[in-house]
mmCIF file of C-alpha atoms and ligand atoms in Angstrom:
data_model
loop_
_atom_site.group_PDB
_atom_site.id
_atom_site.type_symbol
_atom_site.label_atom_id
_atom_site.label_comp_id
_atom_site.label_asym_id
_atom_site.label_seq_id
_atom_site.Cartn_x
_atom_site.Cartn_y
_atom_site.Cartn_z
ATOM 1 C CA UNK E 1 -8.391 -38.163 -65.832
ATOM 2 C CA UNK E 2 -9.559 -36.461 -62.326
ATOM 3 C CA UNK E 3 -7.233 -35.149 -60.017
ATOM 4 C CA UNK E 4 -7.250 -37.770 -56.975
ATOM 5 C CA UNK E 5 -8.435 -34.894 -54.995
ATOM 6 C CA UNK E 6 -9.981 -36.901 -51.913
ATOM 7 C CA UNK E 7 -6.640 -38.635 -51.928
ATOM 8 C CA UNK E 8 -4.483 -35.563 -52.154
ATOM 9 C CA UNK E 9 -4.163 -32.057 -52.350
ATOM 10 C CA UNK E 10 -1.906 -29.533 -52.340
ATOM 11 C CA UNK E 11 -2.439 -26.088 -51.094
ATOM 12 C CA UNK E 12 0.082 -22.649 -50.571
ATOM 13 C CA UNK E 13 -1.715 -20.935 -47.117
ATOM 14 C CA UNK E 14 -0.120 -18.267 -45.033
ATOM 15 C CA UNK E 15 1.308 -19.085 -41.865
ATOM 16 C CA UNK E 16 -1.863 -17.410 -40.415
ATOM 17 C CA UNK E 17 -4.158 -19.177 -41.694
ATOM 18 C CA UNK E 18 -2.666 -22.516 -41.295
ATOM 19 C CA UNK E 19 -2.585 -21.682 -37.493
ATOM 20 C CA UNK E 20 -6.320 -20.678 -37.610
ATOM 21 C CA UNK E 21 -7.225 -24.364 -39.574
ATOM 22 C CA UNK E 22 -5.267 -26.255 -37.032
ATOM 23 C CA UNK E 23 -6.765 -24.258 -33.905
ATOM 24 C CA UNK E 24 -10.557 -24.541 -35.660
ATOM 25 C CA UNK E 25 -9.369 -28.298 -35.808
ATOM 26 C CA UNK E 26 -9.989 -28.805 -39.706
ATOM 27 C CA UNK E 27 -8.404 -32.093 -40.338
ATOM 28 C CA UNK E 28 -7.052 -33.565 -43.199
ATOM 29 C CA UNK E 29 -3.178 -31.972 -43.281
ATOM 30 C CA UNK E 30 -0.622 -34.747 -44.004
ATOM 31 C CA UNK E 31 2.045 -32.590 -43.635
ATOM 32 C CA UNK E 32 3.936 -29.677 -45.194
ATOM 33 C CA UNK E 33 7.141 -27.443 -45.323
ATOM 34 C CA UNK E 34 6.535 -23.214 -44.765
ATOM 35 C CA UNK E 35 9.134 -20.794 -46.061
ATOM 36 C CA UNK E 36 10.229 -17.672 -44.804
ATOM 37 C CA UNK E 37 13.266 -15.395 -44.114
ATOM 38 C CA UNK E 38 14.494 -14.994 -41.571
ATOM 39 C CA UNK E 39 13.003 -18.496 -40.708
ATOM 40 C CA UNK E 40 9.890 -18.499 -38.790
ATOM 41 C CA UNK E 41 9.514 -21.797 -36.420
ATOM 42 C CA UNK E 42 5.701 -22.705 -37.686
ATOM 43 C CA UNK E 43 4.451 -25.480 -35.164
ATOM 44 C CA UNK E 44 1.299 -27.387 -35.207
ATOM 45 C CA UNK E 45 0.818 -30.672 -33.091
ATOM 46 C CA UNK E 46 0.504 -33.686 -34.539
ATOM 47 C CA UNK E 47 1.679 -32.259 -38.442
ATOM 48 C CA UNK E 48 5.140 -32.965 -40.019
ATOM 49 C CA UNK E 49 6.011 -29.555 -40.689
ATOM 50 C CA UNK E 50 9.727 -27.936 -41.523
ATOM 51 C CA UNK E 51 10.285 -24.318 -41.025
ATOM 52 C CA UNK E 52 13.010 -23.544 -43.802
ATOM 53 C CA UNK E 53 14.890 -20.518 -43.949
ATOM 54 C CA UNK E 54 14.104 -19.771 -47.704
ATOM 55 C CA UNK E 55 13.052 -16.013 -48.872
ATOM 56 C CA UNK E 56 9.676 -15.847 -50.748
ATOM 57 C CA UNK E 57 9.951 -13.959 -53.292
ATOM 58 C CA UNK E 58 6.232 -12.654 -53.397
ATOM 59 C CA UNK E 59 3.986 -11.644 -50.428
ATOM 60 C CA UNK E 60 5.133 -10.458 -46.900
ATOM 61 C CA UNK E 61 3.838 -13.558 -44.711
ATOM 62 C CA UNK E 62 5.445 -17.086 -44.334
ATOM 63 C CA UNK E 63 3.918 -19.189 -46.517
ATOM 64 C CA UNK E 64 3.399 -23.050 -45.915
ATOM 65 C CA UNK E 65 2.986 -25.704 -48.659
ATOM 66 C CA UNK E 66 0.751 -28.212 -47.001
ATOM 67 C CA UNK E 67 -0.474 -31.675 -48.511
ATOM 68 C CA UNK E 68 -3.769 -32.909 -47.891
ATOM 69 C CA UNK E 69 -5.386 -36.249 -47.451
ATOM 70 C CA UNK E 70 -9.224 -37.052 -46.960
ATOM 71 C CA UNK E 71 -7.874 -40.476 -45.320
ATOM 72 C CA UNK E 72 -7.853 -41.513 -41.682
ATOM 73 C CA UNK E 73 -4.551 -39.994 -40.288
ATOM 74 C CA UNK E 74 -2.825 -40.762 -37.563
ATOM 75 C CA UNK E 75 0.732 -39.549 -36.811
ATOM 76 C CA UNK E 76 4.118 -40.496 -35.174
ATOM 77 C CA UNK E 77 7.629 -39.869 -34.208
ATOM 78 C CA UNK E 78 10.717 -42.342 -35.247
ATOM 79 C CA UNK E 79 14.346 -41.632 -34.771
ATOM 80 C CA UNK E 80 13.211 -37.569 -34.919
ATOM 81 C CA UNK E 81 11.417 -38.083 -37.711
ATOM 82 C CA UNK E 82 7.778 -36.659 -37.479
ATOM 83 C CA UNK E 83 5.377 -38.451 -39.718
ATOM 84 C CA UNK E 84 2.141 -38.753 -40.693
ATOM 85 C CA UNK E 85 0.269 -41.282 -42.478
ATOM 86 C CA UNK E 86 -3.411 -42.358 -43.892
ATOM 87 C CA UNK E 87 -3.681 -46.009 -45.808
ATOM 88 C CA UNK E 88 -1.657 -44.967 -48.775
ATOM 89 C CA UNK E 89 0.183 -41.994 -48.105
ATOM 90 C CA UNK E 90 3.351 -40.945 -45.664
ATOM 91 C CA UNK E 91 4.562 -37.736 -45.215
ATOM 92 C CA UNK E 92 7.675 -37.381 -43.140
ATOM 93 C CA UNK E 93 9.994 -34.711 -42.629
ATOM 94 C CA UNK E 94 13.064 -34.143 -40.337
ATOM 95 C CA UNK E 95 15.844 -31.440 -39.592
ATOM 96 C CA UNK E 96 19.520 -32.504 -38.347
ATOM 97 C CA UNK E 97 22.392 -30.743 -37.421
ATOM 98 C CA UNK E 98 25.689 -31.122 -38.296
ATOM 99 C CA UNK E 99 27.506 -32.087 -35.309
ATOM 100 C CA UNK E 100 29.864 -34.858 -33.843
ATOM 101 C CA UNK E 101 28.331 -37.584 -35.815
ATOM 102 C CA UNK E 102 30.984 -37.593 -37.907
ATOM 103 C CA UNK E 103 33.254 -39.361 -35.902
ATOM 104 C CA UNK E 104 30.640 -42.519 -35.364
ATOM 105 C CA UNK E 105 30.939 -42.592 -38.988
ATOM 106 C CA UNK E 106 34.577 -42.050 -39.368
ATOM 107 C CA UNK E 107 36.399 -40.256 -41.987
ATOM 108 C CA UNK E 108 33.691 -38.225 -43.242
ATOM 109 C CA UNK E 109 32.207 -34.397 -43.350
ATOM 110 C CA UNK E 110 29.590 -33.496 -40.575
ATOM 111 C CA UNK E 111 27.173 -32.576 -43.725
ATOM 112 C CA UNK E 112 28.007 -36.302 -45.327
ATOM 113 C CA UNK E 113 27.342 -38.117 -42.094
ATOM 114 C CA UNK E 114 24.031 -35.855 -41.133
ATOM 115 C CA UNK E 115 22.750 -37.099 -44.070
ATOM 116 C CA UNK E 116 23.543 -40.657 -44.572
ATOM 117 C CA UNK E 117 21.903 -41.087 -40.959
ATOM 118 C CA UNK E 118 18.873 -39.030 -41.526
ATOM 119 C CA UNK E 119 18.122 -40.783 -44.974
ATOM 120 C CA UNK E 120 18.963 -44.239 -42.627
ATOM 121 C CA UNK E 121 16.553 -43.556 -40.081
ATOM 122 C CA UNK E 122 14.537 -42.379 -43.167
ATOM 123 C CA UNK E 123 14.395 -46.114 -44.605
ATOM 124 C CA UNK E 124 14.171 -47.463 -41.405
ATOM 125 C CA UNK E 125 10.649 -45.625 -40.399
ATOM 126 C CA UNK E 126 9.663 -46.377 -44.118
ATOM 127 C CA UNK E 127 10.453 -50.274 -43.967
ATOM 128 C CA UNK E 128 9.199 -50.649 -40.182
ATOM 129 C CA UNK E 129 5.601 -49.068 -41.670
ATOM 130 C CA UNK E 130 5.030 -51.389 -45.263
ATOM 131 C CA UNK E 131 5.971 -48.468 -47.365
ATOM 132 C CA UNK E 132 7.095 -49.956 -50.673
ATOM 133 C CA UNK E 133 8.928 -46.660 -52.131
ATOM 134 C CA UNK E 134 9.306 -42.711 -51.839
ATOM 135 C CA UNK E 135 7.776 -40.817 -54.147
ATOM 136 C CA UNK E 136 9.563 -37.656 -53.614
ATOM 137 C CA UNK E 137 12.475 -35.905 -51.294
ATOM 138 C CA UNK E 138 12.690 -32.504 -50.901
ATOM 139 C CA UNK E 139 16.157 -31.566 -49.461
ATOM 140 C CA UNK E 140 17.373 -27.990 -48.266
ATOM 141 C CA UNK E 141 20.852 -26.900 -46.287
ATOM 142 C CA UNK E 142 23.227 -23.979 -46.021
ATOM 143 C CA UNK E 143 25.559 -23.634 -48.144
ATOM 144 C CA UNK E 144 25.504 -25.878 -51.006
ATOM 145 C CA UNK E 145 27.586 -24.499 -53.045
ATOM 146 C CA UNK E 146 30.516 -23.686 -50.178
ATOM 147 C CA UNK E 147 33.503 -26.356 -50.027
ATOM 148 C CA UNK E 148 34.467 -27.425 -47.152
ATOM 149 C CA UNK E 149 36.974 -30.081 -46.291
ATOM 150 C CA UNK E 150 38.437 -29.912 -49.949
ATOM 151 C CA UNK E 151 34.776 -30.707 -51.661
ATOM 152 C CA UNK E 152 31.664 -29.149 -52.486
ATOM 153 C CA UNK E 153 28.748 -29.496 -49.809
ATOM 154 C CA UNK E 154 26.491 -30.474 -52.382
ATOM 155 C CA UNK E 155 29.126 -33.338 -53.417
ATOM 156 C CA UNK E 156 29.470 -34.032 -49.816
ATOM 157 C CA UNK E 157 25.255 -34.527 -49.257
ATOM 158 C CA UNK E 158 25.659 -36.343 -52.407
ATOM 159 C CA UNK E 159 27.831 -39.297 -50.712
ATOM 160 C CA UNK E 160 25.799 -39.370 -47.600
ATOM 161 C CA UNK E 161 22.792 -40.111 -49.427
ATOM 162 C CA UNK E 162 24.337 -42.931 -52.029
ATOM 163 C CA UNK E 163 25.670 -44.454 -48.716
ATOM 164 C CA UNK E 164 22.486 -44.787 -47.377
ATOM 165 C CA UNK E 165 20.367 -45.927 -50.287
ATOM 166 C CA UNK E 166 23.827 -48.470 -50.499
ATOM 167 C CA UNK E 167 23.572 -49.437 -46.993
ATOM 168 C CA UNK E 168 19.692 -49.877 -47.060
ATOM 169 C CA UNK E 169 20.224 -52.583 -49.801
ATOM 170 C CA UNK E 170 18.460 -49.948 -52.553
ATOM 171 C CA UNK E 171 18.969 -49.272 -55.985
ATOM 172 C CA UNK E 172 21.048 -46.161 -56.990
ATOM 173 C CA UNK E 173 20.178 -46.113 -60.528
ATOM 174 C CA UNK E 174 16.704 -46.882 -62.060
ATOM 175 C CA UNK E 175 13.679 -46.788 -59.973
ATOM 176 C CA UNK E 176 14.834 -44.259 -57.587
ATOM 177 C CA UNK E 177 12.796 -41.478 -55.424
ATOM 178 C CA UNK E 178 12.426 -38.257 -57.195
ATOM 179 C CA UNK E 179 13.959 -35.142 -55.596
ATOM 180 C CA UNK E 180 15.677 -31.448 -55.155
ATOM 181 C CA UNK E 181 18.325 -30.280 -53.391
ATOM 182 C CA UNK E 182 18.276 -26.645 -52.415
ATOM 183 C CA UNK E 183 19.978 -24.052 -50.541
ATOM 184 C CA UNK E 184 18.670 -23.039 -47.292
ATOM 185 C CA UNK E 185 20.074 -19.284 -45.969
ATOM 186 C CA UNK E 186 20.091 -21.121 -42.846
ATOM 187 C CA UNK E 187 19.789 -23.814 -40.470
ATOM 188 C CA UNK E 188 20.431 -27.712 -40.638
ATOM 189 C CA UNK E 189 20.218 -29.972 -43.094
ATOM 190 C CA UNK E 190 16.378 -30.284 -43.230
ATOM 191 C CA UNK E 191 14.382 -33.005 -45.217
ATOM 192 C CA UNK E 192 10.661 -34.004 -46.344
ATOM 193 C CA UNK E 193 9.346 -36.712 -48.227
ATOM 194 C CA UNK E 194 6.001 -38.693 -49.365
ATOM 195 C CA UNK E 195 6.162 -42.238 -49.546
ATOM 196 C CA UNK E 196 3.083 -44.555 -50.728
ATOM 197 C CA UNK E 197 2.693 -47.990 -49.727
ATOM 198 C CA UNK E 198 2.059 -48.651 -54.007
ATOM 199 C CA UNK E 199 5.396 -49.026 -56.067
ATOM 200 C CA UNK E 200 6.184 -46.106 -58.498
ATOM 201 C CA UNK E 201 7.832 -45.581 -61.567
ATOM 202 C CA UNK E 202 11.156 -43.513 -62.052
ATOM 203 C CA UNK E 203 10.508 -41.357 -65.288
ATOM 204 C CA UNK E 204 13.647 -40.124 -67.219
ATOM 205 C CA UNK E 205 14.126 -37.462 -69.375
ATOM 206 C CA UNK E 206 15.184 -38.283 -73.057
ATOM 207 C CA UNK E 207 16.968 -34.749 -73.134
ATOM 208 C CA UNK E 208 19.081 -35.200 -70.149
ATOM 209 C CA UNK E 209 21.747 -38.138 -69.220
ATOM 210 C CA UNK E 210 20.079 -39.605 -65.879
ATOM 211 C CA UNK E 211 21.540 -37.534 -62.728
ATOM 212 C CA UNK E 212 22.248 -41.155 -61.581
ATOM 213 C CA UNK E 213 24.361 -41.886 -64.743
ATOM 214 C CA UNK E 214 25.995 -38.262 -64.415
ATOM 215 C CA UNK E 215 29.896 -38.721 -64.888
ATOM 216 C CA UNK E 216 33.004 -37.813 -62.577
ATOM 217 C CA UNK E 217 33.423 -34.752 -63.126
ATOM 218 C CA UNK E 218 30.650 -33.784 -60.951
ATOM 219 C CA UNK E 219 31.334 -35.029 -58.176
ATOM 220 C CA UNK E 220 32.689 -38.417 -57.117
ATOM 221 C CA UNK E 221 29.364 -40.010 -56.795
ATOM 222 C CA UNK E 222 25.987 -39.064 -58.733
ATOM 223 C CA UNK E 223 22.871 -37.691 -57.401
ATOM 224 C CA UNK E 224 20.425 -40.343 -56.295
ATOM 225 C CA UNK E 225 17.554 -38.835 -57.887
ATOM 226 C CA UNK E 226 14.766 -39.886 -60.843
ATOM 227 C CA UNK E 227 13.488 -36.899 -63.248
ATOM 228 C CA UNK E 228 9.814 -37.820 -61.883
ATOM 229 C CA UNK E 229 8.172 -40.436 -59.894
ATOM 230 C CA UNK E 230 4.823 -42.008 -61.478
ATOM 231 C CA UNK E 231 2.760 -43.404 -59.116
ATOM 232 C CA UNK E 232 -0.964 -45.215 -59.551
ATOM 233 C CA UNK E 233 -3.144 -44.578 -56.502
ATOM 234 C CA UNK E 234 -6.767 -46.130 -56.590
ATOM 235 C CA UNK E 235 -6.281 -46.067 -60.339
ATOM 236 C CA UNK E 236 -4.919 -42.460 -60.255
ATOM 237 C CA UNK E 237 -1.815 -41.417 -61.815
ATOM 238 C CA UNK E 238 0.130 -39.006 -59.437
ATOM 239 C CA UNK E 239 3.512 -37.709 -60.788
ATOM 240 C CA UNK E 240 6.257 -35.713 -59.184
ATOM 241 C CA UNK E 241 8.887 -34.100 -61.351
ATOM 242 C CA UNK E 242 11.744 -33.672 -59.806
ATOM 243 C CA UNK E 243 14.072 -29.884 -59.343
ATOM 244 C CA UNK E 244 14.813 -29.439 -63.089
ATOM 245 C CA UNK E 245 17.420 -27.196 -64.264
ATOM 246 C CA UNK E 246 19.262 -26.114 -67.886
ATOM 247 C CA UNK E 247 20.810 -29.118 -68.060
ATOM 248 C CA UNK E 248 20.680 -31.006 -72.040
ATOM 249 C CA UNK E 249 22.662 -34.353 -72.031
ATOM 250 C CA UNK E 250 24.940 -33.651 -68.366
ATOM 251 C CA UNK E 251 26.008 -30.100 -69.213
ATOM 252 C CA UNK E 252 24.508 -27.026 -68.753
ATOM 253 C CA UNK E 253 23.365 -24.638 -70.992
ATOM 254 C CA UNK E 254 22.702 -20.774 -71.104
ATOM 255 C CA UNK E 255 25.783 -19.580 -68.326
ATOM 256 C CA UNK E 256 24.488 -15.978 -67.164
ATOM 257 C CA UNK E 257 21.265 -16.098 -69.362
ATOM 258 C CA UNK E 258 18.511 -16.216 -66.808
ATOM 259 C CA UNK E 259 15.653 -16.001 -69.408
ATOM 260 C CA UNK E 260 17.316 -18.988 -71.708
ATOM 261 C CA UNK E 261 17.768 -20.691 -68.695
ATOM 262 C CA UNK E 262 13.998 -20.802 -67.149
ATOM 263 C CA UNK E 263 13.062 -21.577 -71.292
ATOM 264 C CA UNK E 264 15.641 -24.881 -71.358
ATOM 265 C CA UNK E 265 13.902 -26.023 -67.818
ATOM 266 C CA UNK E 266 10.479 -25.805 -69.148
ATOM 267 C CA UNK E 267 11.773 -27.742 -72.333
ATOM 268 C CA UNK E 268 12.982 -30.505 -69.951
ATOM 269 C CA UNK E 269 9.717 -30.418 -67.645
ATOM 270 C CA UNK E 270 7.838 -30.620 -71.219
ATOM 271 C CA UNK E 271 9.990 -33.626 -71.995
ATOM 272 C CA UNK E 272 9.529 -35.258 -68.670
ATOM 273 C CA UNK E 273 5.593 -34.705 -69.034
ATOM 274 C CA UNK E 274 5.725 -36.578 -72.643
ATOM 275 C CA UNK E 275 7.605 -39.106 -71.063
ATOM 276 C CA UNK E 276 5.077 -39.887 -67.975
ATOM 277 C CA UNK E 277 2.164 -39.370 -70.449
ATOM 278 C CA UNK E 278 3.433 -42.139 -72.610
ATOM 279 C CA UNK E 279 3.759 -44.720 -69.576
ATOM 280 C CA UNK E 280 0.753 -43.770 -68.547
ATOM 281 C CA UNK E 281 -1.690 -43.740 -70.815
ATOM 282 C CA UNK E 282 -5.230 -42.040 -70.020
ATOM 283 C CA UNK E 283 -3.197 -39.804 -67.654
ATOM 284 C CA UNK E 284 -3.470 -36.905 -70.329
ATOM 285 C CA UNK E 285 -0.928 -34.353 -67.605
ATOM 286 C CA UNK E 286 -0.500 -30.882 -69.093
ATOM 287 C CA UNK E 287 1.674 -28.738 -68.508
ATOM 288 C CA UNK E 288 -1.462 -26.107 -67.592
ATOM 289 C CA UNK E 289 -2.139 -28.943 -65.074
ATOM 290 C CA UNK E 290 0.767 -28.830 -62.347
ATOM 291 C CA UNK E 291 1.661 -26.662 -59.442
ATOM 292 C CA UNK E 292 4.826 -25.723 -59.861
ATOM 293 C CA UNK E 293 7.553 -24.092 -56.943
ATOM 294 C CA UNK E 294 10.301 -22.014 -58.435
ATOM 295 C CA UNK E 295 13.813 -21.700 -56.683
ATOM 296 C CA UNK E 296 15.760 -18.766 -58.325
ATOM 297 C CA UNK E 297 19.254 -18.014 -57.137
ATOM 298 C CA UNK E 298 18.947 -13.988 -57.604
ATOM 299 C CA UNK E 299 16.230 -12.449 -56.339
ATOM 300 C CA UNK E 300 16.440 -9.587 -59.503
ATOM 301 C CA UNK E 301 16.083 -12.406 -61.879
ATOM 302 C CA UNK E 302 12.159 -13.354 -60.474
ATOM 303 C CA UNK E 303 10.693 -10.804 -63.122
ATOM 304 C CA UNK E 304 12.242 -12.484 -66.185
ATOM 305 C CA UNK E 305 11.764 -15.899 -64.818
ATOM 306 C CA UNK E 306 7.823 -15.341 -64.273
ATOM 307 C CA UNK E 307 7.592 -13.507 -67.721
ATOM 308 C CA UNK E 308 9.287 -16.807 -69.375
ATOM 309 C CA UNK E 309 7.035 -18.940 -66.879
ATOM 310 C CA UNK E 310 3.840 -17.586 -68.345
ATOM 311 C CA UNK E 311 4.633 -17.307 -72.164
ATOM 312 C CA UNK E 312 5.970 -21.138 -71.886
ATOM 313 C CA UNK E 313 2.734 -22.552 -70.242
ATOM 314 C CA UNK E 314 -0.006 -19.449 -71.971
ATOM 315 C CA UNK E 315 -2.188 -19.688 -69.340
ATOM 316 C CA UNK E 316 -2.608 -19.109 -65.343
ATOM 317 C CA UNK E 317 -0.159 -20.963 -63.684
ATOM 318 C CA UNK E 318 -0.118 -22.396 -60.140
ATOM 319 C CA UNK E 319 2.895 -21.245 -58.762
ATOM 320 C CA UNK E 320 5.624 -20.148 -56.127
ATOM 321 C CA UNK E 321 9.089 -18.410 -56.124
ATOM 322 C CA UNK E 322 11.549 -18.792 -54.027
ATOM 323 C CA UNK E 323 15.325 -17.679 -53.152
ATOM 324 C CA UNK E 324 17.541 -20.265 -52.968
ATOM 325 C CA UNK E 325 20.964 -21.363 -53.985
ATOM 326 C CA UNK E 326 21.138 -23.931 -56.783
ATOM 327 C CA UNK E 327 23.237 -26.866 -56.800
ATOM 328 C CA UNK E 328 25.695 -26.360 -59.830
ATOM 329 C CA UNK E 329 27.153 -22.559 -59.494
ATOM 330 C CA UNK E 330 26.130 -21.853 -62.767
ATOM 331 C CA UNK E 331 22.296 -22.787 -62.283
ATOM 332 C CA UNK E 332 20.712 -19.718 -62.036
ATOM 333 C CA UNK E 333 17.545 -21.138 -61.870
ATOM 334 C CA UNK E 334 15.229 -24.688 -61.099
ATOM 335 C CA UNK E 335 11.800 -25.756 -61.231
ATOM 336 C CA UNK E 336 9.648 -28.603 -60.316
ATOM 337 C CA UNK E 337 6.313 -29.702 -60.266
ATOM 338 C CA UNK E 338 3.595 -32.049 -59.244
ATOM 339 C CA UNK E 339 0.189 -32.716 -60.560
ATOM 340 C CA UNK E 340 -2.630 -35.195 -60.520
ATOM 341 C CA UNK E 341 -3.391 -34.112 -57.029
ATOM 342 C CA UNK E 342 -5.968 -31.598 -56.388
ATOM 343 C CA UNK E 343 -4.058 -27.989 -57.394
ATOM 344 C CA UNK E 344 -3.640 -24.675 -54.821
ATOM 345 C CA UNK E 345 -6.723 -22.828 -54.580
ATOM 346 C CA UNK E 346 -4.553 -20.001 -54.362
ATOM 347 C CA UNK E 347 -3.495 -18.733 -58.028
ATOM 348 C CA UNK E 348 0.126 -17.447 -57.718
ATOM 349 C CA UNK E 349 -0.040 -13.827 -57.165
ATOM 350 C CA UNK E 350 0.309 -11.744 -60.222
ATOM 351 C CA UNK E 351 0.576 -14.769 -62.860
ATOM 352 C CA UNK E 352 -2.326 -14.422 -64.915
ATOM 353 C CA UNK E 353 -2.128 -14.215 -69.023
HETATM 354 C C1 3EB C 401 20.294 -31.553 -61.962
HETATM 355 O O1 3EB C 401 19.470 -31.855 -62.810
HETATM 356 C C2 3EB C 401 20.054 -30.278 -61.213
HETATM 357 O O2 3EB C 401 20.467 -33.852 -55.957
HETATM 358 O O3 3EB C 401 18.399 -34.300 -55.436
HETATM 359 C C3 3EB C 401 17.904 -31.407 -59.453
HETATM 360 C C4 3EB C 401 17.026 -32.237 -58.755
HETATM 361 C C5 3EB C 401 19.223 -31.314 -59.054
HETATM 362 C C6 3EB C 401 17.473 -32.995 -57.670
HETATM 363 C C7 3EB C 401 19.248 -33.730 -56.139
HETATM 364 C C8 3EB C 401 19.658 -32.071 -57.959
HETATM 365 C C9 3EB C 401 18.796 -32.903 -57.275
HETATM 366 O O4 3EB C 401 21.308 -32.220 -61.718
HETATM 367 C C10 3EB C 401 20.178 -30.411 -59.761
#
């Protein structure tokens, strides 16, 4: 199957030249998210873009993931949510502080109450425009793993977004958006999404109890998340696997073994792959196939995590690393991927067989 490339792409540009495209007025950006540390604000009028505080952990210049659409765009602003849109395809993005909204909201953590309104005004846009379902969240804040008011921030994001979905009348098990959740060194709580106006299909992984299933004892409500989102556009299969971690059944495996670590991820991604290949048939996606971004929480730990990288997929990978704080304290390391979109022209640096 061909990538759905007029219908979107992916591409990993430096901050320089995305300036230079805007200014020479190529069009065509939905949206994207650039990385750097110490955060760089990247602006661009018109396009959704989030400036998060993230170290890259190869090459000296921000570098912004920006999707692509050959569609008529047109963009907008809701609630401080800047979007843009073609005929299938939304990309959105926000950033929110943590501030007094907590009291509106009564007893609650700033974080908790920053982001059960953000993913509200989130639905709101998304219902007020046709769109059916989110494909994919990408969510990044300080301090994830720091407790505050006697719980975990992670835990605490964790409420504020059930609460939403709950409040918003939406399932929190089953066919839910796929996601990650990522520490930021700095900044807000910031947060980007696609949504399509078709319905996709949450993918599980057999190896790994649903995150929406997850029990107690991580936190007193589970992650609203799918493994991957499947999604048929124009008879395309798109999928988005979610952050995926060494996690088998709810636990994790491999505490303080890096290398094991990036190898039980890549088993799970495998699995995930399998399982979108056999509810899609005719998709054929391979693993060879996806771009994938890789959040590491050590910086020392990118050469063994590449070197695993490589021998698992034995062959030039599309790829970035990244610095970022996981959200179980022994994660050392997560990964996700997209594919069936038109891949980064850009080869990660220094990935080759
Ligand atoms: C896990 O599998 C690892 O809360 O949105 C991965 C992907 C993880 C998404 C989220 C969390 C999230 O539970 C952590």
């Amino acid at each position: 199957m061909k990538p759905t490339g007029d219908l979107l792409r992916l591409d990993y540009l430096p901050v320089s030249r995305l300036l230079r495209q805007a200014r020479d007025g190529a069009p065509g950006a939905l949206g994207g998210v650039c990385f750097f540390h110490p955060v760089i604000p990247v602006e661009v009028a018109g396009l959704p873009l989030l400036s998060v505080d993230m170290a890259l952990l190869e090459g000296e210049e921000a570098l912004c993931e920006v999707w692509y659409s050959e569609e008529v765009l047109a963009s907008g602003c809701h609630h401080g949510i800047h979007y843009r849109e073609g005929e299938t395809l939304l990309f959105g993005c926000l950033t929110r502080n943590e501030t007094a909204e907590s009291t509106a909201l009564g007893a609650c953590t700033p974080l908790q109450a920053a982001t059960q309104t953000a993913y509200e005004s989130v639905f709101e846009l998304l219902e007020s425009r046709g769109y059916k379902a989110i494909l994919r969240f990408w969510n990044y804040f300080p301090g994830v793993n720091c407790v505050s008011h006697n719980l975990e921030r992670y835990l605490q994001f964790n409420i504020g977004r059930q609460n939403a979905f709950l409040s918003h009348g939406r399932s929190v098990i089953g066919n839910v958006p796929a996601a990650c959740a990522l520490g930021s060194a700095d900044g807000g709580l910031q947060i980007a999404f696609l949504a399509a106006r078709a319905e996709p299909v949450g993918i599980e992984n057999p190896r790994q109890i649903s995150a929406y299933h997850y029990p107690e004892q991580y936190g007193p409500r589970s992650p609203t998340f799918s493994r991957a989102s499947l999604v048929s556009l124009r008879g395309r299969a798109l999928l988005f696997i979610s952050g995926t971690a060494s996690i088998v059944g709810h636990q994790t495996l491999h505490a303080g073994d890096v290398g094991a670590q990036t190898r039980e991820c890549l088993h799970n991604i495998a699995a995930v792959v399998a399982e979108a290949n056999r509810r899609t048939p005719g998709a054929g996606f391979q693993l060879g196939d996806l771009a994938y971004k890789v959040y590491i929480r050590h910086r020392e730990d990118l050469v063994s995590v590449r070197h695993e990288l490589l021998r698992f997929i034995g062959a030039p990978v599309s790829v970035v690393f990244l610095q970022a704080d996981v959200c179980r304290v022994d994660l050392l390391v997560e990964i996700e991927a997209s594919g069936g979109h038109a891949l980064p022209s850009l080869l990660g640096s220094g990935v080759g067989p």
